[in-house]
Coordinates of C-alpha atoms and ligand atoms in Angstrom, one line a residue:
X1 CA 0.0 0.0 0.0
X2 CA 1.1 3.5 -0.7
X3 CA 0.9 5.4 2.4
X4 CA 1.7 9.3 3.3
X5 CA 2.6 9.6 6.8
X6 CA 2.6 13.6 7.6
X7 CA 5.2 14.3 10.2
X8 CA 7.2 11.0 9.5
X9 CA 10.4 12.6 11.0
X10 CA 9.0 13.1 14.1
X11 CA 9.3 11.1 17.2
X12 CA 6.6 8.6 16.9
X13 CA 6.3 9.0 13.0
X14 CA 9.1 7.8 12.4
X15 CA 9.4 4.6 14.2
X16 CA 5.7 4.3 12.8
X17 CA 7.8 4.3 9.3
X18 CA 10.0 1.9 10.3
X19 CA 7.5 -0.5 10.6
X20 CA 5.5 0.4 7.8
X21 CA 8.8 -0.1 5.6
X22 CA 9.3 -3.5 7.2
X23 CA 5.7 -4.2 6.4
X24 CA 6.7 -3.5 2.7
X25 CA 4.6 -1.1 2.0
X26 CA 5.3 2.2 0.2
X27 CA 5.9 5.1 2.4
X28 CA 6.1 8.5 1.2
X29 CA 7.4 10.9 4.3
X30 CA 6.3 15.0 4.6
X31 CA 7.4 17.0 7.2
X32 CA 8.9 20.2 7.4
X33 CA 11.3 19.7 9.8
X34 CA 10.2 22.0 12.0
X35 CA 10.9 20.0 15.3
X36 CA 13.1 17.1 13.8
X37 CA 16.3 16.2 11.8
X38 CA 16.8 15.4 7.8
X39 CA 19.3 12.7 9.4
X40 CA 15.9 10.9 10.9
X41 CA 15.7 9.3 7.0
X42 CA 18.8 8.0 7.1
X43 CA 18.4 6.5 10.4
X44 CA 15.3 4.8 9.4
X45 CA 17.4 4.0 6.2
X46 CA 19.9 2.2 8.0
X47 CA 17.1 0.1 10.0
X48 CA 15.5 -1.4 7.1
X49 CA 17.8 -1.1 4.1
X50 CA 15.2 0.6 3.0
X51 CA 14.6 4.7 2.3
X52 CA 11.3 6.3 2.3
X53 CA 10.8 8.8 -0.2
X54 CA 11.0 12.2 1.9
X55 CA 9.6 15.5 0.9
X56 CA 10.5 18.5 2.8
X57 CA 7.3 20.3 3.3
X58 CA 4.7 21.7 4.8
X59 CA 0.6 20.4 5.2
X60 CA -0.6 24.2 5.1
X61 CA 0.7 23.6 1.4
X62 CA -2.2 23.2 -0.7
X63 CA -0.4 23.2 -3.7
X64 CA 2.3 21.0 -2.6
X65 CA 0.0 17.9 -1.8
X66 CA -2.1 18.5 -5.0
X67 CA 1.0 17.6 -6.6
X68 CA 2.0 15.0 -4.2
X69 CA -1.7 13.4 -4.6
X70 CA -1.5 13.6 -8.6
X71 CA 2.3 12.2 -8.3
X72 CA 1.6 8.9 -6.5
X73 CA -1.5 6.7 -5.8
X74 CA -1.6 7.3 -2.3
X75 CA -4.5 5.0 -0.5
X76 CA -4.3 6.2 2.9
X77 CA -2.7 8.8 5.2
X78 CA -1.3 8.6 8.4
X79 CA -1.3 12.4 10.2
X80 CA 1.1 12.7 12.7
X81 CA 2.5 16.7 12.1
X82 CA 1.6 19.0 14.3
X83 CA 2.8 21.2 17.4
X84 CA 2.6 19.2 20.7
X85 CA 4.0 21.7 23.2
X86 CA 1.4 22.1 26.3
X87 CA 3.2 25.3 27.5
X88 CA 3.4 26.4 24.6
X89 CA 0.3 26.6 23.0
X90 CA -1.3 28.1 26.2
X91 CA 1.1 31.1 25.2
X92 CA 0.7 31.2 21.3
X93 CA -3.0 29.6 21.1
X94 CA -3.2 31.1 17.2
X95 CA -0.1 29.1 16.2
X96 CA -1.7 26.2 17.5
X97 CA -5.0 26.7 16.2
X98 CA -3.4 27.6 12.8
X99 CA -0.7 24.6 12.2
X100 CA -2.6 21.6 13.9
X101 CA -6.3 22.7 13.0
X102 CA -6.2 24.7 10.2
X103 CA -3.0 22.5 8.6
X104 CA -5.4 19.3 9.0
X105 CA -8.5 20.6 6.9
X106 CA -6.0 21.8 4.4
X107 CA -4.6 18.2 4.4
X108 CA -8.1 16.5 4.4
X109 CA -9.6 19.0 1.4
X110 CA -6.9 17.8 -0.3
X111 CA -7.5 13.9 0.1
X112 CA -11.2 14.8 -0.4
X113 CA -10.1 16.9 -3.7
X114 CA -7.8 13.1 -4.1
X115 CA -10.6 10.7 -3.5
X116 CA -8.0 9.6 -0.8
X117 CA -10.6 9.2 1.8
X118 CA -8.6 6.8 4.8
X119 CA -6.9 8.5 7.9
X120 CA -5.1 7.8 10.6
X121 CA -5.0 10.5 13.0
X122 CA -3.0 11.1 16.4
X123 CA -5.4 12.3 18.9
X124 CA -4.5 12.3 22.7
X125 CA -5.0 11.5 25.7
X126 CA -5.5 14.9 26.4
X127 CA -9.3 15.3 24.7
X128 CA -10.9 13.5 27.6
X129 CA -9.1 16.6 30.4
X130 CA -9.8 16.3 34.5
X131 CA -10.7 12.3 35.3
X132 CA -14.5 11.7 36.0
X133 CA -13.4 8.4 36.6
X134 CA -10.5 6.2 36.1
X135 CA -8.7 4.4 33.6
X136 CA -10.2 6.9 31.0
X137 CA -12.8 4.8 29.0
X138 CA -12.9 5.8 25.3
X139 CA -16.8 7.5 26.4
X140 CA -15.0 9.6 29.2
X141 CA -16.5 13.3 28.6
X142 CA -14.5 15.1 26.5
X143 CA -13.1 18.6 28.2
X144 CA -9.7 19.3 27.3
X145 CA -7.7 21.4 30.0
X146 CA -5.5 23.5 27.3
X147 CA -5.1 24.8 23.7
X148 CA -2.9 21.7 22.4
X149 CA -5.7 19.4 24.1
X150 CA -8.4 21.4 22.0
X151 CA -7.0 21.5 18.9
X152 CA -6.8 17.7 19.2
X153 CA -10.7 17.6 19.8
X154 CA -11.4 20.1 17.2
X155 CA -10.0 17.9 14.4
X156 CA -11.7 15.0 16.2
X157 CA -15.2 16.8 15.5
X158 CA -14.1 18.3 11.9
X159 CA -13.5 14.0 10.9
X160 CA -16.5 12.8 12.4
X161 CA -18.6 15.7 10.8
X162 CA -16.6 14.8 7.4
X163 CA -17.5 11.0 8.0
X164 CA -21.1 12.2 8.9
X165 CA -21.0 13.6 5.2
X166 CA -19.8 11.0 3.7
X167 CA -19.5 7.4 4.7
X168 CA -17.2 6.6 2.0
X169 CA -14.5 8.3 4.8
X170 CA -12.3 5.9 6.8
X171 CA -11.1 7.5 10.3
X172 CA -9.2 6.1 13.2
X173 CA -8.6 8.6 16.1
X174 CA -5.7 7.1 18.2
X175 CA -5.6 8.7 21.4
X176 CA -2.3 8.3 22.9
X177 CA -1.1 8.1 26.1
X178 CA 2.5 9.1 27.3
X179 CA 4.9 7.7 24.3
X180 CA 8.2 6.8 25.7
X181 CA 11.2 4.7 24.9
X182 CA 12.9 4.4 21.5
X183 CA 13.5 1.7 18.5
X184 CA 16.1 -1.1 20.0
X185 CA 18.8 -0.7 18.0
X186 CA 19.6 2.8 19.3
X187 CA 19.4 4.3 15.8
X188 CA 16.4 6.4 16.1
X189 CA 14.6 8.0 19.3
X190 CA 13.0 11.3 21.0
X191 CA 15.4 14.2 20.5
X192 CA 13.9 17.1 21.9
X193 CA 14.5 20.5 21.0
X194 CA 16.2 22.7 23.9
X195 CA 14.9 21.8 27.7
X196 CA 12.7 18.7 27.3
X197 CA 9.3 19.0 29.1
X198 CA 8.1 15.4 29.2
X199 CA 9.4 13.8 32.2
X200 CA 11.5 10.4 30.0
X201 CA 13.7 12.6 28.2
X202 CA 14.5 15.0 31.3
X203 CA 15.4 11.9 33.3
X204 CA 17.5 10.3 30.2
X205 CA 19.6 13.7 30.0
X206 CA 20.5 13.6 33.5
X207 CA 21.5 9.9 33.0
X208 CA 24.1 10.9 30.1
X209 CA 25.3 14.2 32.2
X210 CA 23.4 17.0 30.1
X211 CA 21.3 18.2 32.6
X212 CA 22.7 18.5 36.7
X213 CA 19.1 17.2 38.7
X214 CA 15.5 16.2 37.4
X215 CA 13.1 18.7 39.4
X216 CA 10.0 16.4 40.8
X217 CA 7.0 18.7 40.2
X218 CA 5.3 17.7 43.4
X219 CA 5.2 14.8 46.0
X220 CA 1.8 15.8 47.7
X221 CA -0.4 14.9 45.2
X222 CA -3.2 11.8 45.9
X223 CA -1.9 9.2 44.5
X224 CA 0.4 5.7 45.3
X225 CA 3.5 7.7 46.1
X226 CA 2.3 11.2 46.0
X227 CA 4.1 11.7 42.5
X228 CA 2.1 12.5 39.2
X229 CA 0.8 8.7 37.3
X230 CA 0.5 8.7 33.6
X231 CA 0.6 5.4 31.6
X232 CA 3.9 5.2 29.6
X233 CA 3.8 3.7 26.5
X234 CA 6.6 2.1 24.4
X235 CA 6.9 4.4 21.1
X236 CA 7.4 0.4 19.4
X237 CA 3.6 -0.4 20.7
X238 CA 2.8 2.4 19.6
X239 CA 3.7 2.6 15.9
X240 CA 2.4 -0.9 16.1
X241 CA -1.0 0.5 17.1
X242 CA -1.0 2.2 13.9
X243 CA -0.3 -1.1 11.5
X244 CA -3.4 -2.9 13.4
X245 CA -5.5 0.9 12.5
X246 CA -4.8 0.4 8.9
X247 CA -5.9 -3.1 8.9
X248 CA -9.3 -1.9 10.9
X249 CA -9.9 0.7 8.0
X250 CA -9.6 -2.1 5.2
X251 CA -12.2 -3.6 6.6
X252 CA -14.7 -0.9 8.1
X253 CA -15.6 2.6 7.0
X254 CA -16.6 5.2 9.7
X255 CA -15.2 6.4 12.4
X256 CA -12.9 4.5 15.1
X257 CA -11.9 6.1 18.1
X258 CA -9.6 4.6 20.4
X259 CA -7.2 4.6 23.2
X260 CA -3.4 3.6 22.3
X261 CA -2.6 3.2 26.3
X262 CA -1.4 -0.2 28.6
X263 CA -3.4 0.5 31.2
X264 CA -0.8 0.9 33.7
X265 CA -0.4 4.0 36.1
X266 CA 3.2 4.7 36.4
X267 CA 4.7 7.7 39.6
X268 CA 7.3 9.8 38.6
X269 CA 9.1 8.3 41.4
X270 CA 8.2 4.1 40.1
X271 CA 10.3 5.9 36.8
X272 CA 13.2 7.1 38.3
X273 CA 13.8 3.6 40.0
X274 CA 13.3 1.9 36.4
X275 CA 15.6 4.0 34.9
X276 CA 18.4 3.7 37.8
X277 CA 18.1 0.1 37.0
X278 CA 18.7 0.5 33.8
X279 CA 20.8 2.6 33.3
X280 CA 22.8 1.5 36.4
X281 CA 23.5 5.0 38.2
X282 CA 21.5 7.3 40.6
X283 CA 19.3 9.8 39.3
X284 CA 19.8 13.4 41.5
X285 CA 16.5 14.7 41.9
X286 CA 15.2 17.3 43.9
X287 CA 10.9 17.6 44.7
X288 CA 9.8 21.1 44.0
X289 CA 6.3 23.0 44.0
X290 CA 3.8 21.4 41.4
X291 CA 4.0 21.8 37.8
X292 CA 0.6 24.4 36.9
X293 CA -1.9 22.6 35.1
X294 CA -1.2 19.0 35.6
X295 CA -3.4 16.2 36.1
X296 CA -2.3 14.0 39.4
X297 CA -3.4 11.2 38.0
X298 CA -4.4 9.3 34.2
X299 CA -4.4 6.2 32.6
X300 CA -6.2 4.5 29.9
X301 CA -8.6 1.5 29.9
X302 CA -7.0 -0.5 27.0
X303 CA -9.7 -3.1 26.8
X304 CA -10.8 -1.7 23.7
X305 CA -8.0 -1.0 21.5
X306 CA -7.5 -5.0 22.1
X307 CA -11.0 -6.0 21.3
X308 CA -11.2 -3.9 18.2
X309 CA -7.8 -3.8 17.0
X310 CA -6.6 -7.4 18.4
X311 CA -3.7 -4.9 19.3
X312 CA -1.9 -4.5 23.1
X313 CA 1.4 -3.4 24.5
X314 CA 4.1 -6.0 24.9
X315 CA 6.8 -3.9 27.1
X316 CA 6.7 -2.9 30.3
X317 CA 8.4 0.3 32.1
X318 CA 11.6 -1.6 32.4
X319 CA 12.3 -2.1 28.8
X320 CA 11.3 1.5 28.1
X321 CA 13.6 3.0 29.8
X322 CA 16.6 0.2 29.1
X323 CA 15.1 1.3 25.5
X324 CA 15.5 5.0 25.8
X325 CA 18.9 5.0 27.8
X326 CA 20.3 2.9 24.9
X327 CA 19.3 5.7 22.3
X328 CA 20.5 8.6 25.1
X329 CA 23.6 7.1 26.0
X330 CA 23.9 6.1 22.1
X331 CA 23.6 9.6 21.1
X332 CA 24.7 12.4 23.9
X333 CA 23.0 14.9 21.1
X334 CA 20.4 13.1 19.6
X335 CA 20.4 13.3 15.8
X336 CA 23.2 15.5 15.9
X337 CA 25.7 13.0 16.6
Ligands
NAD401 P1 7.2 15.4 16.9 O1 7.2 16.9 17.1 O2 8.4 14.6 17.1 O3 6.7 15.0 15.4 C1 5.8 15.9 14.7 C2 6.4 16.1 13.4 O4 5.5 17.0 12.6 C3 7.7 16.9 13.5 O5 8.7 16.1 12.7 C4 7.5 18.2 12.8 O6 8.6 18.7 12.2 C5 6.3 17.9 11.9 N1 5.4 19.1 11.6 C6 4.8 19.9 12.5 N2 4.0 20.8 11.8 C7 4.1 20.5 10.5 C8 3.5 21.0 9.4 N3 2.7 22.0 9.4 N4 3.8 20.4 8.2 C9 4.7 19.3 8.1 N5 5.3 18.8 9.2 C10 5.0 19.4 10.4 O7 6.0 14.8 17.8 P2 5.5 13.4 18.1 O8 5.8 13.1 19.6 O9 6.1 12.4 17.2 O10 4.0 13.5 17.9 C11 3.4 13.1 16.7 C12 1.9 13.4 16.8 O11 1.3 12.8 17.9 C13 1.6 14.9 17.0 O12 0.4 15.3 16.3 C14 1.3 15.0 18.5 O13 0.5 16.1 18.9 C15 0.7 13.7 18.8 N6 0.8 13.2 20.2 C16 2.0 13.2 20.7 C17 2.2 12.8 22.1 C18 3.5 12.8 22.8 O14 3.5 12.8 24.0 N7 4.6 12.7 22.0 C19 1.0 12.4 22.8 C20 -0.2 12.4 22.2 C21 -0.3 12.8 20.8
UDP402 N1 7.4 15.6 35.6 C1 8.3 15.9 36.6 N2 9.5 16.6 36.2 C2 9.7 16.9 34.9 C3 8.7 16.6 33.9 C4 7.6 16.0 34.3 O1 8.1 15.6 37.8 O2 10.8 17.5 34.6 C5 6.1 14.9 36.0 C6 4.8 15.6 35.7 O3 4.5 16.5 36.7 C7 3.9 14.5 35.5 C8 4.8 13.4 34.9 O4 6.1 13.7 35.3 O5 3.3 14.0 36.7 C9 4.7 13.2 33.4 O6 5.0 14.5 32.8 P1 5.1 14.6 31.2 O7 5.3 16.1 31.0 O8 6.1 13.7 30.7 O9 3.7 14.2 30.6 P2 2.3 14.9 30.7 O10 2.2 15.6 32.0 O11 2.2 15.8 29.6 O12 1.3 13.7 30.7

């Protein structure tokens, strides 16, 4: 199959299109490089002996995928680009709006213009906001907590209403939970730009000496050891989650929405001790005041994506992080190494 995976540089894009190469299907990678590397393509080369064909671009680009959609017989697309920074799109809402919303109906008039009418998109865990109840069922209410979490949701509703339209339109909204790790040989993995936010890549540049002390954004909240729980997910499982989505749209039009989650609740603290283990050194920490806007506590119910994908994830917290410190300790700089 001939597949366009938007974003395919990125973090999970691109272990998504390592799989989809060793799959053997045709992969055709846009991105614009915006928050990842050129070098990412010859990483993923050097995985599967295999290039994709990369474009540098942008989805805004209307007349860039006309060409792109009139070049190749693309069947389906996989949508990973967009911003993701929490922080960030809190301060520059417009941007956010603009590149993940408005940059996704450009994409999708375009596969409508195409007759390409399959898509994968990555939603998150983020659309359902504060817990009514726990693990987050895919019918939790749907209240996002910031602009990144919105924009999510809003391209959620503007691919049900375009399924609504039309039921020739095949849609599966992954909702992932906290990606984390990195592909086993150490070739490819998370290489943040500047300070990392998310709490793995923090603790991995302590581990290789980048950064002097992971700060512990509160140790008073309710919850098994008063640290924030999220459920960590292995990037692999992940980008596996996505293979088992495009064999659920071969088979069913309509709209799929599901949770990409283990169902695990892992503490900041439970990840520390995972990581000293494998990594085989002491992590310096010190607990400061909580982080504004976080949730305690979330984790998905992953009964679902198993029933209606036959998909689950296979590796626990200890082979993410022995996963992610191989990558760190691989590349000190990430792709610049
Ligand atoms: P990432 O930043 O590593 O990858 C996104 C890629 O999209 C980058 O390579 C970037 O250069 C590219 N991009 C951004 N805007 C673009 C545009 N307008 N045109 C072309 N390319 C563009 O992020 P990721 O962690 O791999 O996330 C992939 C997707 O999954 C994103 O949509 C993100 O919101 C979503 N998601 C991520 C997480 C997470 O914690 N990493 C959680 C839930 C959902
Ligand atoms: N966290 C932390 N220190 C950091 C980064 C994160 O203690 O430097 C905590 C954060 O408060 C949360 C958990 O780690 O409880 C996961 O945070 P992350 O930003 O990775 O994911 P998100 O909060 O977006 O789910």
């Amino acid at each position: 199959m001939t597949i366009l995976v938007t974003g395919g540089t990125g973090y999970i894009g691109s272990h998504t299109v390592v799989q989809l190469l060793e799959a053997g299907h045709h992969v055709l990678v846009l991105d614009n490089l915006c928050n990842s590397k050129a070098q990412v393509i010859d990483r993923i080369s050097q995985i599967t002996g295999n290039p994709p064909q990369f474009i540098e671009g942008d989805v805004r680009n209307r007349k860039l995928l006309k060409q792109l959609f009139a070049d190749h017989a693309i069947e389906t697309v996989i949508h990973f680009a967009g911003l993701k920074a929490v922080g960030e799109s809190v301060q520059k809402p417009l941007m956010y709006y603009e590149n993940n919303v408005s940059g996704s109906v450009v994409l999708l008039e375009e596969m409508a213009a195409a007759q390409v009418k399959s898509i994968v998109f990555s939603s998150s865990a983020t659309v359902y906001g504060e817990p009514q109840f726990l693990p987050y069922t895919e019918s939790h209410p749907l209240k996002p907590i910031n602009v990144y979490g919105h924009s999510k949701l809003m391209v959620e509703q503007v691919l049900q209403d375009l399924a609504l339209s039309d039921p020739a339109w095949r849609v599966a909204l992954l909702r992932y939970f906290n990606p984390v790790g990195a592909h086993h040989s150490g070739l490819i993995g998370e290489d943040p730009a500047g300070i990392p936010n998310n709490l793995m890549p923090f603790v991995a540049q302590v581990a290789v000496g980048k950064r002097a002390q992971l700060s512990v954004y509160g140790n008073d909240y309710d919850t098994k050891d008063g640290t924030g729980v999220r459920d960590y997910i292995h990037v692999d499982d992940l980008a596996s989650g996505h293979l088992a989505a495009l064999e659920y749209l071969k088979k069913n039009a309509g709209v799929l929405k599901v949770n990409l989650g283990t169902g695990q609740g892992t503490s900041v603290f439970e990840l520390i001790h995972a990581f000293e283990k494998a990594a085989n050194q002491k992590i310096p920490y010190e607990v400061v005041a909580r982080r504004e806007g976080d949730l305690s506590e979330y984790y998905a119910d992953a009964k679902y994506s198993k029933m209606v994908l036959g998909w689950q994830a296979q590796y626990d917290i200890d082979r993410m992080c022995v996963d992610t410190w191989r990558w760190q300790s691989q590349n000190p700089n990430g792709f610049n190494d």
